[in-house]
mmCIF file of C-alpha atoms and ligand atoms in Angstrom:
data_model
loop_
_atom_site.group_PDB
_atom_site.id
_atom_site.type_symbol
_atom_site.label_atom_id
_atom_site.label_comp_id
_atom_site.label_asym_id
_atom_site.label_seq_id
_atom_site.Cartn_x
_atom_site.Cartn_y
_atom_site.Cartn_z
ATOM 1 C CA UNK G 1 181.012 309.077 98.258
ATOM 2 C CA UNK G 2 181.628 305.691 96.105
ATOM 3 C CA UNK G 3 182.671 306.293 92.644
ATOM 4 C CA UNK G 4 180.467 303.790 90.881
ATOM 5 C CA UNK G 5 180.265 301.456 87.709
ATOM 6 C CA UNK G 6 177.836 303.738 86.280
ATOM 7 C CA UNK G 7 180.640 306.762 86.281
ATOM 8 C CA UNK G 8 183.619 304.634 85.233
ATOM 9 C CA UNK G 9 181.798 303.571 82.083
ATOM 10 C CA UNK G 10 181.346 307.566 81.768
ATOM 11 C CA UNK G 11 184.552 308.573 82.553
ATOM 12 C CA UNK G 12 186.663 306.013 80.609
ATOM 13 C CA UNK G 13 184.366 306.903 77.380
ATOM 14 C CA UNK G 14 185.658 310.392 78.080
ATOM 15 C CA UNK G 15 189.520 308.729 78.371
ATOM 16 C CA UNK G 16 189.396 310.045 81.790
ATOM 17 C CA UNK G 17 192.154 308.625 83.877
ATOM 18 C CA UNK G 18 189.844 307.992 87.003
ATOM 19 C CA UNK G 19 187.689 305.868 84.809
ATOM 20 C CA UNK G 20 190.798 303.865 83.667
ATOM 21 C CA UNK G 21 192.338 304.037 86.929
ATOM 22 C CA UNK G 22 189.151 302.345 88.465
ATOM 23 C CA UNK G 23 188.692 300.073 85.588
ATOM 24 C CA UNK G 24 192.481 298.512 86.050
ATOM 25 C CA UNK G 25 192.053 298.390 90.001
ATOM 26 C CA UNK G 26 188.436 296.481 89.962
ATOM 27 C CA UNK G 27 188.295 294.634 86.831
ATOM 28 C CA UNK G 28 191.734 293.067 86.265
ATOM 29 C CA UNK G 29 191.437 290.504 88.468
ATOM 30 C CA UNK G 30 187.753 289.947 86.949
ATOM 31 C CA UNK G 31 189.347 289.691 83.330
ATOM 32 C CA UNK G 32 192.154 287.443 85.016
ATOM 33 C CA UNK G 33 189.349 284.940 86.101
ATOM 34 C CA UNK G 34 188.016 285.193 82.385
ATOM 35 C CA UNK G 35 190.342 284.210 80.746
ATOM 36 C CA UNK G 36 191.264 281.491 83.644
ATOM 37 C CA UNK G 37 188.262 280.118 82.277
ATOM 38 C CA UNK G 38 187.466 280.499 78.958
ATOM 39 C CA UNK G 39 191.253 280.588 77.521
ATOM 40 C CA UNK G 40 192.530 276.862 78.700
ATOM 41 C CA UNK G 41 195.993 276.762 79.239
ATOM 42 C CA UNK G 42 197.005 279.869 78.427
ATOM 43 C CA UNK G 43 194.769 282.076 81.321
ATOM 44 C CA UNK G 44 197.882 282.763 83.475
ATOM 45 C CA UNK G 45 200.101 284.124 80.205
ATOM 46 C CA UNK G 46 200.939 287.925 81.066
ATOM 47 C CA UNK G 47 200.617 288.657 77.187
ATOM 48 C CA UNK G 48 197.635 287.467 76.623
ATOM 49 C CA UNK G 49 196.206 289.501 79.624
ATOM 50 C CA UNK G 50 197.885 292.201 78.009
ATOM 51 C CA UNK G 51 197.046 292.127 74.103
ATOM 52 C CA UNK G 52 193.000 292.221 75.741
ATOM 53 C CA UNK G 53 193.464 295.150 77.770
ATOM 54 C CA UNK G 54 195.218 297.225 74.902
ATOM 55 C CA UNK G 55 192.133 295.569 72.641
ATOM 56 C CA UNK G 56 189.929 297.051 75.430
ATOM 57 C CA UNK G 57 191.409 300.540 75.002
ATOM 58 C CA UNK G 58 191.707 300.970 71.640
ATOM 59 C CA UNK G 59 189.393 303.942 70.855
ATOM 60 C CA UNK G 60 188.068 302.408 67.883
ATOM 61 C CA UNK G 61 187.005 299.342 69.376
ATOM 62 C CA UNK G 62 186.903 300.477 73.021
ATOM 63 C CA UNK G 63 183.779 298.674 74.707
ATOM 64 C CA UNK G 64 182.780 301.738 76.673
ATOM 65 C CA UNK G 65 181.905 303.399 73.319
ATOM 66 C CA UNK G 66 179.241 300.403 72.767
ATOM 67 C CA UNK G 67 177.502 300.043 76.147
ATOM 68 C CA UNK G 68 175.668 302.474 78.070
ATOM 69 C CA UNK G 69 176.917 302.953 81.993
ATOM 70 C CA UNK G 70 175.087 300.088 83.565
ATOM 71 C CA UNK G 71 175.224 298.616 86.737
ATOM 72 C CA UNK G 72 178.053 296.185 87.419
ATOM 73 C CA UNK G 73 176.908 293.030 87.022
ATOM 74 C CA UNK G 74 175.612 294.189 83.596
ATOM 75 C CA UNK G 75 178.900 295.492 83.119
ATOM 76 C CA UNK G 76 180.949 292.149 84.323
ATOM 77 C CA UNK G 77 178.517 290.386 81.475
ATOM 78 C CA UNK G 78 179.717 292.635 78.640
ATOM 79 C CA UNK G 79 183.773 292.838 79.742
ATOM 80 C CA UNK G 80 182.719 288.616 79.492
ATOM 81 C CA UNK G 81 181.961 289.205 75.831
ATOM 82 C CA UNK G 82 184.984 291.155 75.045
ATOM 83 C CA UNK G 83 187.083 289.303 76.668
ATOM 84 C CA UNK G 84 186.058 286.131 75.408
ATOM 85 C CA UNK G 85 186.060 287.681 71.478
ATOM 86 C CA UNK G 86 189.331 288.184 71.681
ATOM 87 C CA UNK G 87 190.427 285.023 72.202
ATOM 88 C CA UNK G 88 190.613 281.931 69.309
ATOM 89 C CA UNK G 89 188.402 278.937 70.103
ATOM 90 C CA UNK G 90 189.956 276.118 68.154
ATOM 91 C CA UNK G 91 187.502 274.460 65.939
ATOM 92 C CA UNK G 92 185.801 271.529 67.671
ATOM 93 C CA UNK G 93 186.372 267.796 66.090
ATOM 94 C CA UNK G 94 182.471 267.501 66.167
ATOM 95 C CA UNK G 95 180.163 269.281 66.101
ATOM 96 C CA UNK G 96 176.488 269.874 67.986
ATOM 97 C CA UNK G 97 173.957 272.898 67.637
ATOM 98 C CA UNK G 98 171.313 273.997 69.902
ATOM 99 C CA UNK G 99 168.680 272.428 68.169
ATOM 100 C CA UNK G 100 170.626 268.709 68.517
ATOM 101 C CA UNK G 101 171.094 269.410 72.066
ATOM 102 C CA UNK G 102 168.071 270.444 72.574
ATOM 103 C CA UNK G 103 166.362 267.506 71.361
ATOM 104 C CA UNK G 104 168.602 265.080 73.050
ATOM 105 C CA UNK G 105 167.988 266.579 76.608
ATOM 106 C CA UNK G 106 164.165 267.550 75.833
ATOM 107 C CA UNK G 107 163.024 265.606 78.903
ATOM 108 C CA UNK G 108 165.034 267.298 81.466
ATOM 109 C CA UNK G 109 164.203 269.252 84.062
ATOM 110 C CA UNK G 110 165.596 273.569 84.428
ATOM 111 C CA UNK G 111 168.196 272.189 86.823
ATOM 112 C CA UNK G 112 169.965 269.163 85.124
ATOM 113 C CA UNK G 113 169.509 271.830 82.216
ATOM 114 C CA UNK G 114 171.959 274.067 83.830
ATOM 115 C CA UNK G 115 174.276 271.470 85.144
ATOM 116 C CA UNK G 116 175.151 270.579 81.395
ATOM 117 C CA UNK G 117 175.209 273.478 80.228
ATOM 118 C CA UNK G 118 177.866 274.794 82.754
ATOM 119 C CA UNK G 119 179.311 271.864 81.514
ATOM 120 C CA UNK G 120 179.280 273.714 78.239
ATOM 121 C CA UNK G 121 180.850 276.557 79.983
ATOM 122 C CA UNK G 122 183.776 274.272 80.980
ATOM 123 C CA UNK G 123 182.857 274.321 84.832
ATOM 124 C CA UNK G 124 184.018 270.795 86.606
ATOM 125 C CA UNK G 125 180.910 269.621 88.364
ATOM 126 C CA UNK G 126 182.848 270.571 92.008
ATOM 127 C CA UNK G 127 182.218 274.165 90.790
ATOM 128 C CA UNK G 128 179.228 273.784 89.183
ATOM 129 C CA UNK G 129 177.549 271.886 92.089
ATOM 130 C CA UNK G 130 177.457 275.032 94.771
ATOM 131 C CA UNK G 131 176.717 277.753 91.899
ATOM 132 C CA UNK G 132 173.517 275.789 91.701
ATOM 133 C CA UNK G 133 172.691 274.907 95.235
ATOM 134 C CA UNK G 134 173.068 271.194 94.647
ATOM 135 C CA UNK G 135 175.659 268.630 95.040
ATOM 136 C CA UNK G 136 178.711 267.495 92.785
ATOM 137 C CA UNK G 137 177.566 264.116 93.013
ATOM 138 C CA UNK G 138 173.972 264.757 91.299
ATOM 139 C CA UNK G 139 175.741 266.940 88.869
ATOM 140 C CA UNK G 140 178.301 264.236 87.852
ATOM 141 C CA UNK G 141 174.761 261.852 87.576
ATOM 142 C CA UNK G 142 173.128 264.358 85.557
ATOM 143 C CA UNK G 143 175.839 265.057 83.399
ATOM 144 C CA UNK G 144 176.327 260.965 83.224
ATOM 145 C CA UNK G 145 172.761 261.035 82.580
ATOM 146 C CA UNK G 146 172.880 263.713 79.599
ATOM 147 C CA UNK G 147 176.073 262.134 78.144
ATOM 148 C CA UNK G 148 174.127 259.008 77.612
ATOM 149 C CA UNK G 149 171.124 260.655 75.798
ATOM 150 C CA UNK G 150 173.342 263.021 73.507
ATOM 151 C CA UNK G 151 175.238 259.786 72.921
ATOM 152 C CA UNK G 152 171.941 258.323 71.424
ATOM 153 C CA UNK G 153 171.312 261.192 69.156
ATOM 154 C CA UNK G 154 174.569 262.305 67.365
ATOM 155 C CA UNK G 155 176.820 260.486 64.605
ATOM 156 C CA UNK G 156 179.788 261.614 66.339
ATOM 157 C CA UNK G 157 180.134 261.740 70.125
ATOM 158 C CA UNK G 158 183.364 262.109 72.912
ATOM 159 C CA UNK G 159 183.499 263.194 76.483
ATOM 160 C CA UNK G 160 184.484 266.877 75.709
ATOM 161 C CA UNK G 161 182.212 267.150 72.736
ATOM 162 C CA UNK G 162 180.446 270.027 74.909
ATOM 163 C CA UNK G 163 183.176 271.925 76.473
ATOM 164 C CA UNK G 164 184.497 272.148 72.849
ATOM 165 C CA UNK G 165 181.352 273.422 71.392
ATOM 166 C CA UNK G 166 180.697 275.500 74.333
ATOM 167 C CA UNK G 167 181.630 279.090 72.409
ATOM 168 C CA UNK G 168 179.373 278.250 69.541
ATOM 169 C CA UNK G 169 176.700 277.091 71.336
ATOM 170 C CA UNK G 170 177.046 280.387 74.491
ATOM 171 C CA UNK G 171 176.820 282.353 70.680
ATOM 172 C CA UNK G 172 173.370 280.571 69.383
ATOM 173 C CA UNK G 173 172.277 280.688 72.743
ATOM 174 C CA UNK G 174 172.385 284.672 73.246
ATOM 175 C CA UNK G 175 170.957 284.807 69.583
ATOM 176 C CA UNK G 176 168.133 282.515 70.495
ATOM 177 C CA UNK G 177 166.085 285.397 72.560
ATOM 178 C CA UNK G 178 162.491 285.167 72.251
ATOM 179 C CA UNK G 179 159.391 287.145 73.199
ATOM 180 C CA UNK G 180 158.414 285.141 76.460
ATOM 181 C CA UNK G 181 162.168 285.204 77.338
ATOM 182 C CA UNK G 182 162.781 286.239 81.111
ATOM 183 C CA UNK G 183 164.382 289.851 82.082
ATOM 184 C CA UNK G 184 168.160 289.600 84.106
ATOM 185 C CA UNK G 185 166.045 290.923 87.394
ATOM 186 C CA UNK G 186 163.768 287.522 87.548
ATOM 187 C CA UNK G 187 167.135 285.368 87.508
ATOM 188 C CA UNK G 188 168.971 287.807 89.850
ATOM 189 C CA UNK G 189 165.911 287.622 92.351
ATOM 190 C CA UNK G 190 166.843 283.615 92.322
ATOM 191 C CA UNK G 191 170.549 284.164 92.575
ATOM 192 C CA UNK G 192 170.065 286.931 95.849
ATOM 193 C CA UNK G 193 166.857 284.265 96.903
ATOM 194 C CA UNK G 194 164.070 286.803 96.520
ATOM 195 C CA UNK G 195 161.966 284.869 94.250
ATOM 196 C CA UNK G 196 158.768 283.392 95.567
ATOM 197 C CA UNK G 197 157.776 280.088 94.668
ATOM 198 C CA UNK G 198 155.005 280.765 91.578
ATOM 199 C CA UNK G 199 157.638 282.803 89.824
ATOM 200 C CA UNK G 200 160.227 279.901 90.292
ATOM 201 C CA UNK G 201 157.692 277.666 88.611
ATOM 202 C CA UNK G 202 157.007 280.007 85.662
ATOM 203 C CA UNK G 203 160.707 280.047 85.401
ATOM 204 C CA UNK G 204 160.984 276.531 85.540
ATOM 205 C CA UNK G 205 158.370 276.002 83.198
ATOM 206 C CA UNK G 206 160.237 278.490 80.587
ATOM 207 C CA UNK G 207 163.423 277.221 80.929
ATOM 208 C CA UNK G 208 163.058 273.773 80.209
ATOM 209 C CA UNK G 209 162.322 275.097 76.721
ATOM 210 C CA UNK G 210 164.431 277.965 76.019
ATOM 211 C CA UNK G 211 168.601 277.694 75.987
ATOM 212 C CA UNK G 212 168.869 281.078 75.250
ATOM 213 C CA UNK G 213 167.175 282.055 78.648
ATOM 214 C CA UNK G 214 169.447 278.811 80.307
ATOM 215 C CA UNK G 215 172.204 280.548 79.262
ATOM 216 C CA UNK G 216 171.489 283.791 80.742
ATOM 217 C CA UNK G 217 170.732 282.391 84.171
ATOM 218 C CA UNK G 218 173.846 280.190 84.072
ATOM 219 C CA UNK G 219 176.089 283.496 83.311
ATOM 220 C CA UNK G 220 174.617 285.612 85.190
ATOM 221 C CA UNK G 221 175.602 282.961 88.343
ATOM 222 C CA UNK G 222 179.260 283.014 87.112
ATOM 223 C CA UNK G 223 179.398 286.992 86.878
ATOM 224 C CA UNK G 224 177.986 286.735 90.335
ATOM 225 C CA UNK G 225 180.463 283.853 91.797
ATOM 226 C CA UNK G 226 183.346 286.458 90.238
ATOM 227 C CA UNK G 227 182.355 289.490 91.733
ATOM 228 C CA UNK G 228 181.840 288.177 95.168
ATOM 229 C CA UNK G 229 185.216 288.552 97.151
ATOM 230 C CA UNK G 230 186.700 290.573 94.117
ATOM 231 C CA UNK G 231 190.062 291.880 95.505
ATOM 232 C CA UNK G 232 191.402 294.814 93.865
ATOM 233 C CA UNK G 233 194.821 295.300 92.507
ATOM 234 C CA UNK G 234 197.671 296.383 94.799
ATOM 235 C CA UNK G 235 198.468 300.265 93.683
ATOM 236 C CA UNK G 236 201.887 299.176 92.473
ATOM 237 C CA UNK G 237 200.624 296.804 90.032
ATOM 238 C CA UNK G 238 197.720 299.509 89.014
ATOM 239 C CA UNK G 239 200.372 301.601 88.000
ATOM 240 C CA UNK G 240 202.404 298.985 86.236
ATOM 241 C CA UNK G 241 199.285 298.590 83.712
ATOM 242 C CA UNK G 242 198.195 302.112 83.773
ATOM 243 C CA UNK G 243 201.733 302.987 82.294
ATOM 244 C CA UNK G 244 200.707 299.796 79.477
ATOM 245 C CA UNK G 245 197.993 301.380 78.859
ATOM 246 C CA UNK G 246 199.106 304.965 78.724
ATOM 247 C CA UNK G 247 196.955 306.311 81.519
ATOM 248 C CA UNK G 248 198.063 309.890 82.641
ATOM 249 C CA UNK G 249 198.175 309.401 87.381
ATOM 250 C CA UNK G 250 194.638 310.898 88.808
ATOM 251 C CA UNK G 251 195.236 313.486 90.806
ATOM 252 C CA UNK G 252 195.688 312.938 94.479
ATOM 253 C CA UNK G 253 192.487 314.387 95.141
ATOM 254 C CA UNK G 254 191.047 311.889 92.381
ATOM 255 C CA UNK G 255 192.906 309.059 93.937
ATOM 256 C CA UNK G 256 191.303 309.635 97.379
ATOM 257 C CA UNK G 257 187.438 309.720 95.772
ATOM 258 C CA UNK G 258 188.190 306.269 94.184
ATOM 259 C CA UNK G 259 189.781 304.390 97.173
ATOM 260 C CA UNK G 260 189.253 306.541 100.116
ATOM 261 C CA UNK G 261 192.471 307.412 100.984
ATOM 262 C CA UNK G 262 194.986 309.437 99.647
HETATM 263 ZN ZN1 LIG P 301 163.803 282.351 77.225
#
């Protein structure tokens, strides 16, 4: 039997060690990609790793206490969140809201939408280009493209004026949630390719209007690129943060139901 996401959200809001235990094991390496990406220049530094997982098990701010046991994608999105809160964005030099770029890239289409915006999310356009199914050449355009038009529209403008702004804007994005706004299955059925082509053109249609639901598609792709080939942690270094984090050892028997040997 698997021990799932679904129970380690249970068990580690009970303080159970085989919640922990899995928790360490599967999702290290996860956070460790996190904060290669969202804390520049400082993703690699073991205390920094650290102070977030001791933030993560604090009981008082512990984020099993807030969610409800999800699947793990849903799961991957939240950790993102906490992760990300803990960390100091420094203030950009300029500035630009949602509503500036908004009106600056109003004529493009759901796809150079979401090649900026990764931009936002600090993705080179070598990444960005196979998380969308196009090339890193038409990204770079794009981008080149959007540059240009922002350009036109601000007082203040520099090459990493999005990148910088890129934790304010991810915020007013995931405030920005309307009525019409699409459910995580609809953009999950395009990740996995089960969409059919009417739906893709409602989405289309939707997007080219809405950041908030932009924002969702482009982070559900990255929780998606992390998870695939997720290697666990070797048991030694498990240990090594278990003892951090004051985790009591599973019992053998517990040890075997979460990675099927004893
Ligand atoms: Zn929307």
């Amino acid at each position: 039997m698997i021990y799932t996401c679904y129970e380690m959200v249970r068990d580690c809001r009970a303080d159970l060690p085989e919640g922990w235990t899995h928790f360490v094991t599967y999702y290290i390496p996860v956070i460790r990609r996190i904060l290669g990406q969202y804390a520049p220049g400082q993703g690699d530094d073991p205390k920094l790793l650290e102070r977030v997982l001791l933030a993560i098990r604090k009981p008082e701010s512990s984020m099993f206490n807030s969610i409800e046991p999800a699947p793990e994608r849903w799961f991957v999105a939240e950790l993102r969140q906490k992760v990300t809160a803990e960390l100091q964005a420094a203030a950009p030099e300029f500035e630009i809201d949602l509503e500036a770029l908004g009106k600056a890239l109003a004529p493009m289409t759901m796809t150079e939408k979401q090649a900026v915006w990764f931009e936002t999310m600090r993705y080179a356009p070598a990444e960005t280009g196979p998380m969308l199914r196009i090339s890193a050449q038409t990204v770079e355009k794009v981008r080149e493209r959007a540059a240009d038009m922002i350009r036109g529209t601000v007082d203040a403008w520099r090459r990493t004026l999005l990148a910088e702004n890129g934790a304010a804007l991810g915020r007013e994005a995931q405030a920005a949630r309307g009525e019409d706004c699409l459910p995580a299955k609809a953009f999950l059925d395009v990740i996995e390719g089960r969409s059919v082509w009417r739906d893709r053109e409602l989405m289309d249609q939707h997007l080219r209007g809405c950041w908030h639901c932009v924002d969702h598609f482009c982070r559900l792709v990255e929780v998606n690129e992390w998870l695939r080939g997720n290697q666990p942690l070797p048991e030694a270094e498990t240990r090594r943060f278990l003892d951090l984090l004051g985790i009591a050892a599973v019992k053998q028997t517990g040890w075997k139901r979460l990675f099927g040997k004893a």
